[in-house]
Short mmCIF file of C-alpha atoms and ligand atoms in Angstrom, two decimals:
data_model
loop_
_atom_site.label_atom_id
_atom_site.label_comp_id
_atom_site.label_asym_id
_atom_site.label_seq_id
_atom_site.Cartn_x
_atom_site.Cartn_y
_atom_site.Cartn_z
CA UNK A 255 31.68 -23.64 81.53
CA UNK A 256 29.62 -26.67 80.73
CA UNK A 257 30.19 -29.59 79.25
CA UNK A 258 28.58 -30.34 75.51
CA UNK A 259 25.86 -32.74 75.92
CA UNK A 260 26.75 -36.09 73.49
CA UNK A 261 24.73 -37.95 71.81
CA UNK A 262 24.25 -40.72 74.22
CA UNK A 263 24.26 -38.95 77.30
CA UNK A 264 20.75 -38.48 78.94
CA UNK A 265 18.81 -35.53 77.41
CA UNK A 266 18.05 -32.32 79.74
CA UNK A 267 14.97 -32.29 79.63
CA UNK A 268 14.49 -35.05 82.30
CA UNK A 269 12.82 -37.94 79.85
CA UNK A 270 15.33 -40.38 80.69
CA UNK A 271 15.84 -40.84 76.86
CA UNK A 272 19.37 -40.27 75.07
CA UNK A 273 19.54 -37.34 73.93
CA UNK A 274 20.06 -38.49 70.14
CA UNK A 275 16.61 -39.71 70.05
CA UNK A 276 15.04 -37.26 72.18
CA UNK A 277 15.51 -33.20 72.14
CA UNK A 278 18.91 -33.24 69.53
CA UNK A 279 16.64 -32.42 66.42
CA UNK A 280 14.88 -30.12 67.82
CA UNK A 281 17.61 -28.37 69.43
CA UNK A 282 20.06 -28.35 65.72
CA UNK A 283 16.79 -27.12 64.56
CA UNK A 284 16.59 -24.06 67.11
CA UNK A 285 19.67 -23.58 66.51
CA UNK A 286 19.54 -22.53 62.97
CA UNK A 287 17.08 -20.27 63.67
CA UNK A 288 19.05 -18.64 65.89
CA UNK A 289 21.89 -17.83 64.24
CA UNK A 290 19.68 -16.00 61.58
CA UNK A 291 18.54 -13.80 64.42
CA UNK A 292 14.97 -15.04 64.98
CA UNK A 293 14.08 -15.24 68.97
CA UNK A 294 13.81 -18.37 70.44
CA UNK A 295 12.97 -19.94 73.40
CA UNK A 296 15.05 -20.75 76.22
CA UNK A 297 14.82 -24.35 77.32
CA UNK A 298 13.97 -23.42 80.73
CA UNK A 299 9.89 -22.96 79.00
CA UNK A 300 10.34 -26.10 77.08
CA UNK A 301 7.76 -28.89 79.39
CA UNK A 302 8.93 -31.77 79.81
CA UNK A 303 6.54 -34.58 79.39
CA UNK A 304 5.55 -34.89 83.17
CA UNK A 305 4.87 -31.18 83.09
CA UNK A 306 3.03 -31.30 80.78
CA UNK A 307 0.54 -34.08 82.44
CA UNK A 308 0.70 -32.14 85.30
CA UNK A 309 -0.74 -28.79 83.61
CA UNK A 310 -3.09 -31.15 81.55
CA UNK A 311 -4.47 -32.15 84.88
CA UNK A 312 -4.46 -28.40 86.21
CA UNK A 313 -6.83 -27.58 83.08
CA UNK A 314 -8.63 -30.49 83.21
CA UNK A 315 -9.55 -28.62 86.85
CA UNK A 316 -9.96 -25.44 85.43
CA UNK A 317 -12.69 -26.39 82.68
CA UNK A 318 -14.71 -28.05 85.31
CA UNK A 319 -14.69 -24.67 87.30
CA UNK A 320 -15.67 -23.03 84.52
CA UNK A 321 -18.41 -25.70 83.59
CA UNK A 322 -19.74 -25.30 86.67
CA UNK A 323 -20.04 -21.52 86.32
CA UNK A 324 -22.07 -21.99 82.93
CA UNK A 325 -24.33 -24.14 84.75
CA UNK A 326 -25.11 -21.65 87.96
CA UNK A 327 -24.80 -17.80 86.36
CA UNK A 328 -28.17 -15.96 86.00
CA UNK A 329 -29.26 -12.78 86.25
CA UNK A 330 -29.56 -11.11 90.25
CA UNK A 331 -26.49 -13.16 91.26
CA UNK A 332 -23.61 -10.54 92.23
CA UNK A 333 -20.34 -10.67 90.86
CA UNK A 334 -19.56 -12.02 94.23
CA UNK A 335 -21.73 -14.86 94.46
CA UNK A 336 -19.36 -15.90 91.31
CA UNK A 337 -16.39 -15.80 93.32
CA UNK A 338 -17.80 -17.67 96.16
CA UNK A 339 -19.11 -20.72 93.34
CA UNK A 340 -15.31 -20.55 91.77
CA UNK A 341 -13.44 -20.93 94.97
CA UNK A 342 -15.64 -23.74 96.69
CA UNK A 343 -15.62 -25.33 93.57
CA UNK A 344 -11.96 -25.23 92.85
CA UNK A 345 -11.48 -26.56 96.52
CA UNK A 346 -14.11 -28.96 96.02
CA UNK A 347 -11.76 -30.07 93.25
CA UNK A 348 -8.63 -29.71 94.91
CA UNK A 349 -7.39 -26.71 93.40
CA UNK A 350 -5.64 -23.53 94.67
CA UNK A 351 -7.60 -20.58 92.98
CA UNK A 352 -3.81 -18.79 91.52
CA UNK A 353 -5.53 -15.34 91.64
CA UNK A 354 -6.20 -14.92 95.30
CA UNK A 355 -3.59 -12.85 96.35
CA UNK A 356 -1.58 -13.01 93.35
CA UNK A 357 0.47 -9.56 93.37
CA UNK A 358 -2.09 -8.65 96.03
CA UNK A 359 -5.34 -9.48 94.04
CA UNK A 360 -8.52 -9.95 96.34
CA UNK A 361 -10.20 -12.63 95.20
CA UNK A 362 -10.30 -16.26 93.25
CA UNK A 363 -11.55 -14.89 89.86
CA UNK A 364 -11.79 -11.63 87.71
CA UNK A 365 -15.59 -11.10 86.24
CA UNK A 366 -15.39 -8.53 83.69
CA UNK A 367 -18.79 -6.80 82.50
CA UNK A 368 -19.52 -5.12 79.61
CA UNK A 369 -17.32 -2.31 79.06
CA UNK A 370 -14.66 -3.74 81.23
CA UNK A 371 -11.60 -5.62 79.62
CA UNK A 372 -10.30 -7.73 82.71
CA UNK A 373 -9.24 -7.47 85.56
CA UNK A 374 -12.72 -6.87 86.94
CA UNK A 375 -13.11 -7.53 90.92
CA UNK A 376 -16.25 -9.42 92.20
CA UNK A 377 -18.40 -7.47 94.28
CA UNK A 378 -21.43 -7.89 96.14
CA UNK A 379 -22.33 -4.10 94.50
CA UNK A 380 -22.71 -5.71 91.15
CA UNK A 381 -25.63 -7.45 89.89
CA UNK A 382 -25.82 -9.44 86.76
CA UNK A 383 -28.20 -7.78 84.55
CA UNK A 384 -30.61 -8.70 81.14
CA UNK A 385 -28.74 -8.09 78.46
CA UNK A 386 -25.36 -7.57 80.12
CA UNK A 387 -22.26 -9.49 78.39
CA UNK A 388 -19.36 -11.12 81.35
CA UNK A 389 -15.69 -12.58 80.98
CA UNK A 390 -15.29 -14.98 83.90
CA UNK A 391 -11.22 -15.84 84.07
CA UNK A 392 -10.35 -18.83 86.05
CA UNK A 393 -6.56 -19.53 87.11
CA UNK A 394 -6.08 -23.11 89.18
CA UNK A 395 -3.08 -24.52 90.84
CA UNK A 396 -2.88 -27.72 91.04
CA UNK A 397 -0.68 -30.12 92.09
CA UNK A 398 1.63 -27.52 91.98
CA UNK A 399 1.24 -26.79 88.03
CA UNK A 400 -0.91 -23.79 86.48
CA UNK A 401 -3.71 -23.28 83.66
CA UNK A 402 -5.26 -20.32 82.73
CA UNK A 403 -8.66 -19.50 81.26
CA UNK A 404 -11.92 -17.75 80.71
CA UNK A 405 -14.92 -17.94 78.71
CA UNK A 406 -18.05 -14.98 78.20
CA UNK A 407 -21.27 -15.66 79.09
CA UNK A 408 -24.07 -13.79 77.69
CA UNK A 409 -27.10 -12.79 80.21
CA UNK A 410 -30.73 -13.03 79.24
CA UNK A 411 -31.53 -10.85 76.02
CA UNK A 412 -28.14 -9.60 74.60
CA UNK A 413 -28.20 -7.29 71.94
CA UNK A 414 -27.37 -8.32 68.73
CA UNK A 415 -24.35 -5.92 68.52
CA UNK A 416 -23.26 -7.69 71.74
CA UNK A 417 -23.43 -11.49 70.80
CA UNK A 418 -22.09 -10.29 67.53
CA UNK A 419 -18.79 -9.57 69.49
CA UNK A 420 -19.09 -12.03 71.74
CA UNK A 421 -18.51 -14.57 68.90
CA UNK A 422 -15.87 -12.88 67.02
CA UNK A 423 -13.51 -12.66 69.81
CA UNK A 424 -14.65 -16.54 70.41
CA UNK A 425 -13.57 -16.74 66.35
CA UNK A 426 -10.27 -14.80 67.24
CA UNK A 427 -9.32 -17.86 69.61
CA UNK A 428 -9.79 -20.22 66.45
CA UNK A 429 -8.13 -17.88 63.84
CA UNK A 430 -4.78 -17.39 67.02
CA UNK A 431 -5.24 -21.37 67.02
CA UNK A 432 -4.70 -22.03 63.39
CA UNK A 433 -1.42 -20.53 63.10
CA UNK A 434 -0.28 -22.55 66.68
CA UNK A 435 1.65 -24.76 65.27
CA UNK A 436 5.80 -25.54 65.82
CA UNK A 437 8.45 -23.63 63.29
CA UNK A 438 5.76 -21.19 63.23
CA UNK A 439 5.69 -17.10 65.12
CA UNK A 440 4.23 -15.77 68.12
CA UNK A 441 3.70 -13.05 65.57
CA UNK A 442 1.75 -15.40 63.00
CA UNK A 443 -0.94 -15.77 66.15
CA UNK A 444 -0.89 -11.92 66.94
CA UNK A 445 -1.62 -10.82 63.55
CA UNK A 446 -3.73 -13.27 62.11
CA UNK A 447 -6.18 -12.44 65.35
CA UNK A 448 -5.49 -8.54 64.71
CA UNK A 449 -6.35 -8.71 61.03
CA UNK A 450 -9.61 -10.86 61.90
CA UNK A 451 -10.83 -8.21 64.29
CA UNK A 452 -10.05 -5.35 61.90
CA UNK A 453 -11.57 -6.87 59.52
CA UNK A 454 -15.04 -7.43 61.78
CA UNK A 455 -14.60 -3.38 62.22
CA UNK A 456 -13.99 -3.92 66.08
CA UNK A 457 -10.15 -3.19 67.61
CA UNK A 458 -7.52 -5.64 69.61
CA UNK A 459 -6.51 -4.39 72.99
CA UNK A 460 -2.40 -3.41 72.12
CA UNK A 461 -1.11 -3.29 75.95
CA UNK A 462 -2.15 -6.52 77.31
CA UNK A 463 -1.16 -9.90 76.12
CA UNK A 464 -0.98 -13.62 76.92
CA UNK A 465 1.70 -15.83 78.56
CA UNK A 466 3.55 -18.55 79.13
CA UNK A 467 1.86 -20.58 81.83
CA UNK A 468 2.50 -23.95 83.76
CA UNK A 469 4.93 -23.63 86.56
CA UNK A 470 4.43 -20.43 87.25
CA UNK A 471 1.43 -18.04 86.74
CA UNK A 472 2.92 -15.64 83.96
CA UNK A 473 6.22 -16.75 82.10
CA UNK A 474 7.79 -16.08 78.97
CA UNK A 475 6.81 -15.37 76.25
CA UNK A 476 4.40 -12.39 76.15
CA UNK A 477 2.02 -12.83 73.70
CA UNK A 478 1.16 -10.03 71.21
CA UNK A 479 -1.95 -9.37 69.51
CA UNK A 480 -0.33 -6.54 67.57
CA UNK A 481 2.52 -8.35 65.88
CA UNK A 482 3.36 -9.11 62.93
CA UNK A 483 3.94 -12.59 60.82
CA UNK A 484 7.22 -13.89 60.80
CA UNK A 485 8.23 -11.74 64.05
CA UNK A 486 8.27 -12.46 68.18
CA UNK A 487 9.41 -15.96 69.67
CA UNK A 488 9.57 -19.08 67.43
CA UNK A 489 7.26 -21.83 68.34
CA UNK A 490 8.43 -25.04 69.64
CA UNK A 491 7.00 -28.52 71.05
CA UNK A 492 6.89 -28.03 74.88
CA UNK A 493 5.92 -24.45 74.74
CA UNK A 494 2.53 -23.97 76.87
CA UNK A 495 1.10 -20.30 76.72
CA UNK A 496 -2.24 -18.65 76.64
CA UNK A 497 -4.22 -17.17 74.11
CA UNK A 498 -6.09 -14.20 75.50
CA UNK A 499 -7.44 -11.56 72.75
CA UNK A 500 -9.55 -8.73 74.40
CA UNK A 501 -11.52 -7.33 71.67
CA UNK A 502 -13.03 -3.70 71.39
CA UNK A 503 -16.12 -2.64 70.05
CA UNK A 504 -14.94 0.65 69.39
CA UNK A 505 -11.25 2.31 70.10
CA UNK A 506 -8.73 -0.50 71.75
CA UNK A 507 -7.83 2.40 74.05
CA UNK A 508 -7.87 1.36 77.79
CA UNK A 509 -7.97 2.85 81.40
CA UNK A 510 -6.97 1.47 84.47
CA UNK A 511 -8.97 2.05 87.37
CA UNK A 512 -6.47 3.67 90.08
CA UNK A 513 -9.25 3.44 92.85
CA UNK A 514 -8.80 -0.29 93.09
CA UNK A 515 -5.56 -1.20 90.76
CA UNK A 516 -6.79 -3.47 89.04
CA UNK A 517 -9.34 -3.56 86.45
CA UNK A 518 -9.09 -2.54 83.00
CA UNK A 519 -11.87 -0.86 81.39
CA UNK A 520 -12.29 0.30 77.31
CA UNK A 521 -11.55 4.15 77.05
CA UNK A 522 -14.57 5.01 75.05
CA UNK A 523 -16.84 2.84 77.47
CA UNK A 524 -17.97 0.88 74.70
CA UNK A 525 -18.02 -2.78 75.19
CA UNK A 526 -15.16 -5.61 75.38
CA UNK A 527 -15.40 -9.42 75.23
CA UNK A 528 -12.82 -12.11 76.10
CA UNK A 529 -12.16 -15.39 75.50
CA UNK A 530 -9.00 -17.29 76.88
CA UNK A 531 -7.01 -21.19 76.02
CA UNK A 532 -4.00 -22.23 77.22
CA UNK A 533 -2.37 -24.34 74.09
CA UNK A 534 0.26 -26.44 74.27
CA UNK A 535 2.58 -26.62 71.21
CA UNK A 536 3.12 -30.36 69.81
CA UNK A 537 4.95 -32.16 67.18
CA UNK A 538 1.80 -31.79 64.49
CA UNK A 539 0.60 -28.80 66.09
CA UNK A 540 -1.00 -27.87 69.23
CA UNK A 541 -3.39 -29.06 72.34
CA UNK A 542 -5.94 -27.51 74.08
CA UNK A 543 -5.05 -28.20 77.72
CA UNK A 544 -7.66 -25.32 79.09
CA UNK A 545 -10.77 -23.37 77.46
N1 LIG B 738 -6.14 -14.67 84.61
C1 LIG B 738 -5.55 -13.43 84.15
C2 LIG B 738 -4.79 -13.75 82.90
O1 LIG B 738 -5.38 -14.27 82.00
C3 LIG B 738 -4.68 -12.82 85.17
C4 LIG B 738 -5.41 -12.35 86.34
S1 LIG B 738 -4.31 -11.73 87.46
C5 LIG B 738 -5.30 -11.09 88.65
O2 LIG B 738 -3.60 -13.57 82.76
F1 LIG B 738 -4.52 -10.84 89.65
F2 LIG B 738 -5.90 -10.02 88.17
F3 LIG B 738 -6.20 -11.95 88.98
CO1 LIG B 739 -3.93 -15.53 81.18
CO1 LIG B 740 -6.82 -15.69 82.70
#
Protein backbone atom coordinates (compact mmCIF):
# COMPACT_ATOMS: atom_id res chain seq x y z
CA UNK A 1 0.00 0.00 0.00
CA UNK A 2 1.10 3.50 -0.72
CA UNK A 3 0.24 6.52 0.38
CA UNK A 4 -1.82 9.10 -2.12
CA UNK A 5 0.48 11.74 -3.15
CA UNK A 6 -1.23 15.44 -1.99
CA UNK A 7 -1.14 18.27 -3.53
CA UNK A 8 1.71 19.85 -1.77
CA UNK A 9 3.84 17.06 -1.28
CA UNK A 10 6.92 16.88 -3.66
CA UNK A 11 6.02 15.40 -7.10
CA UNK A 12 7.62 11.84 -8.13
CA UNK A 13 9.13 12.64 -10.69
CA UNK A 14 12.20 14.12 -8.83
CA UNK A 15 11.71 18.07 -9.96
CA UNK A 16 11.63 19.23 -6.55
CA UNK A 17 8.31 21.05 -7.49
CA UNK A 18 4.86 20.36 -5.59
CA UNK A 19 3.18 18.20 -7.15
CA UNK A 20 0.05 20.61 -7.77
CA UNK A 21 2.07 22.60 -10.09
CA UNK A 22 4.09 19.99 -11.54
CA UNK A 23 2.90 16.32 -12.88
CA UNK A 24 -1.02 16.54 -11.15
CA UNK A 25 -2.57 17.65 -14.60
CA UNK A 26 -1.01 15.52 -16.44
CA UNK A 27 -1.51 12.63 -14.31
CA UNK A 28 -5.85 13.48 -13.82
CA UNK A 29 -5.36 13.70 -17.46
CA UNK A 30 -3.84 10.04 -17.89
CA UNK A 31 -6.06 9.07 -15.83
CA UNK A 32 -9.14 9.61 -17.81
CA UNK A 33 -7.78 7.97 -20.49
CA UNK A 34 -7.35 5.14 -18.67
CA UNK A 35 -10.38 4.36 -17.37
CA UNK A 36 -11.81 4.39 -21.01
CA UNK A 37 -9.37 1.61 -21.72
CA UNK A 38 -6.76 3.38 -23.87
CA UNK A 39 -2.97 2.18 -22.90
CA UNK A 40 -0.93 4.41 -21.20
CA UNK A 41 2.30 4.82 -20.03
CA UNK A 42 3.71 3.86 -16.86
CA UNK A 43 5.54 6.63 -15.09
CA UNK A 44 8.58 4.66 -14.80
CA UNK A 45 9.20 6.00 -19.00
CA UNK A 46 8.08 9.41 -18.08
CA UNK A 47 11.96 11.60 -18.06
CA UNK A 48 12.34 13.66 -15.74
CA UNK A 49 13.87 16.91 -16.67
CA UNK A 50 17.57 15.92 -15.81
CA UNK A 51 17.03 12.86 -17.96
CA UNK A 52 16.12 14.36 -20.33
CA UNK A 53 19.41 16.78 -20.51
CA UNK A 54 21.24 13.88 -20.05
CA UNK A 55 19.86 11.99 -23.32
CA UNK A 56 19.92 15.49 -25.06
CA UNK A 57 23.61 15.39 -24.41
CA UNK A 58 23.86 11.55 -25.45
CA UNK A 59 22.34 12.70 -28.98
CA UNK A 60 24.05 15.66 -29.16
CA UNK A 61 27.10 12.79 -29.23
CA UNK A 62 25.44 10.68 -31.48
CA UNK A 63 24.83 13.32 -34.41
CA UNK A 64 28.41 14.23 -34.29
CA UNK A 65 29.29 10.46 -34.89
CA UNK A 66 27.15 10.39 -37.50
CA UNK A 67 28.41 13.81 -38.97
CA UNK A 68 31.56 12.56 -38.98
CA UNK A 69 30.58 9.46 -40.96
CA UNK A 70 28.96 11.75 -43.78
CA UNK A 71 32.12 13.49 -43.97
CA UNK A 72 34.61 10.21 -44.35
CA UNK A 73 32.27 7.39 -46.37
CA UNK A 74 33.34 6.78 -50.03
CA UNK A 75 33.40 4.16 -52.16
CA UNK A 76 36.47 1.17 -51.50
CA UNK A 77 36.15 1.77 -47.73
CA UNK A 78 34.85 -1.66 -46.10
CA UNK A 79 32.04 -1.83 -43.95
CA UNK A 80 34.70 -2.20 -41.39
CA UNK A 81 36.67 0.76 -41.86
CA UNK A 82 33.06 2.33 -40.76
CA UNK A 83 33.13 0.67 -37.58
CA UNK A 84 36.62 1.54 -36.79
CA UNK A 85 35.68 5.69 -37.71
CA UNK A 86 32.36 5.19 -35.33
CA UNK A 87 34.09 3.76 -32.36
CA UNK A 88 37.29 6.11 -32.27
CA UNK A 89 35.07 8.75 -32.84
CA UNK A 90 32.54 8.02 -30.20
CA UNK A 91 35.60 7.58 -27.77
CA UNK A 92 37.10 10.57 -29.10
CA UNK A 93 33.84 12.05 -27.84
CA UNK A 94 33.48 10.27 -24.77
CA UNK A 95 30.92 7.92 -25.64
CA UNK A 96 30.33 4.17 -25.05
CA UNK A 97 29.32 2.76 -28.57
CA UNK A 98 25.73 0.80 -26.84
CA UNK A 99 25.96 -1.83 -29.64
CA UNK A 100 29.22 -3.51 -28.88
CA UNK A 101 28.25 -6.41 -27.21
CA UNK A 102 24.77 -5.58 -26.72
CA UNK A 103 22.94 -9.15 -26.50
CA UNK A 104 26.27 -10.37 -27.89
CA UNK A 105 26.52 -8.00 -30.98
CA UNK A 106 30.18 -7.70 -32.44
CA UNK A 107 30.73 -4.45 -33.13
CA UNK A 108 29.99 -0.45 -32.47
CA UNK A 109 27.55 0.03 -35.43
CA UNK A 110 25.18 -1.90 -37.87
CA UNK A 111 25.85 -0.81 -41.78
CA UNK A 112 23.07 -2.09 -43.72
CA UNK A 113 23.49 -2.26 -47.69
CA UNK A 114 21.13 -2.39 -50.16
CA UNK A 115 18.89 -5.20 -49.78
CA UNK A 116 19.59 -5.50 -46.14
CA UNK A 117 17.09 -3.98 -43.51
CA UNK A 118 19.42 -3.70 -40.32
CA UNK A 119 21.15 -5.35 -38.43
CA UNK A 120 23.97 -5.55 -40.94
CA UNK A 121 27.59 -6.47 -39.38
CA UNK A 122 30.72 -4.52 -40.61
CA UNK A 123 33.11 -6.52 -42.34
CA UNK A 124 36.33 -6.12 -43.87
CA UNK A 125 34.60 -8.56 -46.86
CA UNK A 126 32.41 -5.70 -47.85
CA UNK A 127 33.29 -2.92 -50.00
CA UNK A 128 31.27 0.14 -50.57
CA UNK A 129 30.33 0.19 -54.10
CA UNK A 130 29.00 2.99 -57.04
CA UNK A 131 25.67 3.05 -56.86
CA UNK A 132 25.15 1.06 -53.67
CA UNK A 133 22.54 2.65 -51.03
CA UNK A 134 23.81 2.14 -46.80
CA UNK A 135 21.91 2.64 -43.35
CA UNK A 136 24.63 3.47 -40.83
CA UNK A 137 22.83 3.11 -37.10
CA UNK A 138 24.67 4.72 -34.33
CA UNK A 139 23.72 3.94 -30.53
CA UNK A 140 25.96 6.12 -27.79
CA UNK A 141 26.07 5.92 -24.10
CA UNK A 142 26.84 8.61 -22.51
CA UNK A 143 27.09 9.72 -19.28
CA UNK A 144 25.21 6.90 -18.55
CA UNK A 145 22.00 7.95 -20.76
CA UNK A 146 21.18 6.49 -24.40
CA UNK A 147 20.23 7.89 -28.03
CA UNK A 148 19.61 6.06 -30.91
CA UNK A 149 20.00 6.80 -34.60
CA UNK A 150 20.87 6.32 -38.21
CA UNK A 151 20.84 8.06 -41.38
CA UNK A 152 21.39 6.47 -45.38
CA UNK A 153 23.97 7.53 -47.34
CA UNK A 154 23.87 7.17 -50.98
CA UNK A 155 27.31 6.05 -52.84
CA UNK A 156 28.46 7.59 -56.08
CA UNK A 157 25.75 7.17 -58.94
CA UNK A 158 22.53 5.78 -57.29
CA UNK A 159 19.85 4.83 -59.39
CA UNK A 160 17.01 6.82 -59.57
CA UNK A 161 14.73 4.02 -58.22
CA UNK A 162 17.20 4.00 -55.28
CA UNK A 163 17.36 7.76 -54.20
CA UNK A 164 13.70 7.68 -54.94
CA UNK A 165 13.42 5.41 -51.77
CA UNK A 166 15.98 6.75 -50.07
CA UNK A 167 13.90 9.97 -49.67
CA UNK A 168 10.60 8.57 -49.00
CA UNK A 169 11.61 6.65 -46.05
CA UNK A 170 13.57 10.10 -45.10
CA UNK A 171 9.71 11.64 -45.77
CA UNK A 172 8.27 8.73 -43.56
CA UNK A 173 10.41 10.22 -40.53
CA UNK A 174 8.59 13.69 -41.20
CA UNK A 175 5.05 12.26 -41.89
CA UNK A 176 5.80 9.69 -38.10
CA UNK A 177 6.93 13.31 -36.79
CA UNK A 178 3.81 15.21 -37.53
CA UNK A 179 1.52 13.17 -35.63
CA UNK A 180 4.31 13.21 -32.40
CA UNK A 181 2.63 15.22 -30.47
CA UNK A 182 1.08 14.62 -26.55
CA UNK A 183 -2.81 13.29 -26.22
CA UNK A 184 -2.00 11.86 -29.46
CA UNK A 185 -1.32 7.52 -30.48
CA UNK A 186 1.62 5.52 -31.02
CA UNK A 187 -0.81 4.29 -33.63
CA UNK A 188 -1.38 7.89 -35.25
CA UNK A 189 2.71 7.63 -36.01
CA UNK A 190 2.46 3.91 -37.27
CA UNK A 191 -0.18 4.51 -39.69
CA UNK A 192 0.29 7.78 -40.96
CA UNK A 193 4.05 6.37 -41.99
CA UNK A 194 2.30 3.03 -43.34
CA UNK A 195 -0.25 4.88 -45.45
CA UNK A 196 2.66 7.25 -46.83
CA UNK A 197 4.67 4.27 -47.98
CA UNK A 198 1.66 2.53 -49.51
CA UNK A 199 0.84 5.21 -51.07
CA UNK A 200 4.64 5.68 -52.74
CA UNK A 201 3.86 1.83 -53.92
CA UNK A 202 6.84 0.59 -51.63
CA UNK A 203 5.92 -1.65 -48.21
CA UNK A 204 6.73 -0.98 -44.23
CA UNK A 205 8.70 -3.70 -42.58
CA UNK A 206 5.61 -5.26 -40.00
CA UNK A 207 8.05 -7.24 -37.46
CA UNK A 208 10.44 -4.68 -36.39
CA UNK A 209 9.70 -1.49 -34.65
CA UNK A 210 11.10 1.41 -32.60
CA UNK A 211 11.53 2.01 -28.84
CA UNK A 212 11.64 3.70 -25.96
CA UNK A 213 15.20 4.83 -25.38
CA UNK A 214 17.20 6.84 -22.66
CA UNK A 215 18.15 4.81 -19.69
CA UNK A 216 18.27 1.85 -21.18
CA UNK A 217 18.89 0.72 -24.82
CA UNK A 218 15.28 -0.64 -25.74
CA UNK A 219 12.28 0.23 -23.34
CA UNK A 220 8.73 0.51 -23.62
CA UNK A 221 6.85 1.23 -25.81
CA UNK A 222 7.36 -0.73 -29.07
CA UNK A 223 6.70 1.25 -31.80
CA UNK A 224 4.47 0.01 -34.69
CA UNK A 225 4.56 0.91 -38.17
CA UNK A 226 1.49 -1.21 -38.84
CA UNK A 227 -0.99 0.33 -36.43
CA UNK A 228 -3.69 1.98 -36.62
CA UNK A 229 -4.94 5.73 -35.53
CA UNK A 230 -6.39 6.05 -32.33
CA UNK A 231 -4.73 2.58 -31.11
CA UNK A 232 -1.19 1.55 -29.11
CA UNK A 233 0.21 3.73 -26.11
CA UNK A 234 -1.02 7.33 -25.56
CA UNK A 235 1.56 9.97 -25.91
CA UNK A 236 2.74 11.97 -23.08
CA UNK A 237 5.42 14.83 -22.21
CA UNK A 238 8.52 12.88 -20.95
CA UNK A 239 8.10 10.04 -23.32
CA UNK A 240 11.53 9.63 -25.41
CA UNK A 241 11.33 6.84 -28.17
CA UNK A 242 12.65 6.27 -31.62
CA UNK A 243 11.27 6.50 -34.87
CA UNK A 244 12.74 3.81 -37.09
CA UNK A 245 10.59 2.94 -40.40
CA UNK A 246 12.42 0.33 -42.64
CA UNK A 247 10.90 0.70 -45.94
CA UNK A 248 10.65 -1.99 -48.81
CA UNK A 249 10.93 -1.59 -52.30
CA UNK A 250 9.04 -4.51 -52.99
CA UNK A 251 7.31 -7.21 -50.42
CA UNK A 252 7.97 -6.04 -46.52
CA UNK A 253 8.74 -9.75 -46.08
CA UNK A 254 12.07 -10.34 -44.16
CA UNK A 255 14.75 -13.07 -43.43
CA UNK A 256 17.07 -13.35 -40.78
CA UNK A 257 20.36 -14.51 -41.49
CA UNK A 258 20.92 -17.67 -39.05
CA UNK A 259 24.71 -17.87 -40.09
CA UNK A 260 25.50 -14.80 -38.06
CA UNK A 261 22.09 -13.90 -35.98
CA UNK A 262 21.82 -10.90 -36.71
CA UNK A 263 21.06 -9.12 -39.79
CA UNK A 264 17.86 -8.69 -41.41
CA UNK A 265 17.62 -8.81 -45.02
CA UNK A 266 14.23 -8.07 -47.50
CA UNK A 267 12.76 -11.54 -48.63
CA UNK A 268 12.51 -10.72 -52.25
CA UNK A 269 16.18 -9.21 -52.20
CA UNK A 270 14.93 -6.08 -53.41
CA UNK A 271 16.18 -3.04 -51.71
CA UNK A 272 15.47 -1.37 -48.11
CA UNK A 273 16.32 2.10 -46.77
CA UNK A 274 16.29 3.46 -43.19
CA UNK A 275 16.18 6.41 -41.51
CA UNK A 276 16.09 6.72 -37.59
CA UNK A 277 15.21 9.97 -34.68
CA UNK A 278 14.85 9.64 -31.30
CA UNK A 279 11.89 12.33 -30.35
CA UNK A 280 11.13 13.43 -27.26
CA UNK A 281 7.44 14.23 -26.54
CA UNK A 282 6.84 17.94 -25.09
CA UNK A 283 4.14 20.11 -23.90
CA UNK A 284 3.49 21.67 -27.70
CA UNK A 285 4.76 18.71 -29.29
CA UNK A 286 7.98 17.04 -29.71
CA UNK A 287 12.04 17.44 -29.90
CA UNK A 288 14.47 16.04 -31.92
CA UNK A 289 17.15 14.94 -29.44
CA UNK A 290 19.00 12.53 -32.22
CA UNK A 291 18.86 12.27 -36.23
N1 LIG B 1 20.35 0.56 -33.25
C1 LIG B 1 19.39 -0.50 -33.48
C2 LIG B 1 18.03 0.10 -33.23
O1 LIG B 1 17.72 1.06 -33.85
C3 LIG B 1 19.63 -1.67 -32.62
C4 LIG B 1 20.87 -2.36 -32.94
S1 LIG B 1 21.08 -3.64 -31.85
C5 LIG B 1 22.43 -4.43 -32.45
O2 LIG B 1 17.26 -0.31 -32.40
F1 LIG B 1 22.78 -5.24 -31.51
F2 LIG B 1 22.11 -5.02 -33.58
F3 LIG B 1 23.37 -3.57 -32.68
CO1 LIG C 1 16.57 2.13 -32.48
CO1 LIG D 1 19.36 2.41 -34.14
Amino acid sequence: MIAKLERNDPCWCGSGKKYKVCHSNTDERINRYRQIGCVVPPRKILKSAEQIQGIRESGKVNIKVLDYIAEQIHIGMSTEDINTLVNHKMKELGGIPATLGFEGYPKSVCTSINGEVCHGIPSDKVILKDGDIINVDVTTIFNGYFADSSRMFCLGAVSDERKQLVEAAKKAIDIGLEQAKSWNFLGDIGQAIDDFTRSKGYSVVREIGGHGIGIEFHEEPYVSYVSQKGTEMLLVPGMVFTIEPMINMGKADVVLNEENGWTISTKDGKDSAQWEVTVLITESGYEILAY
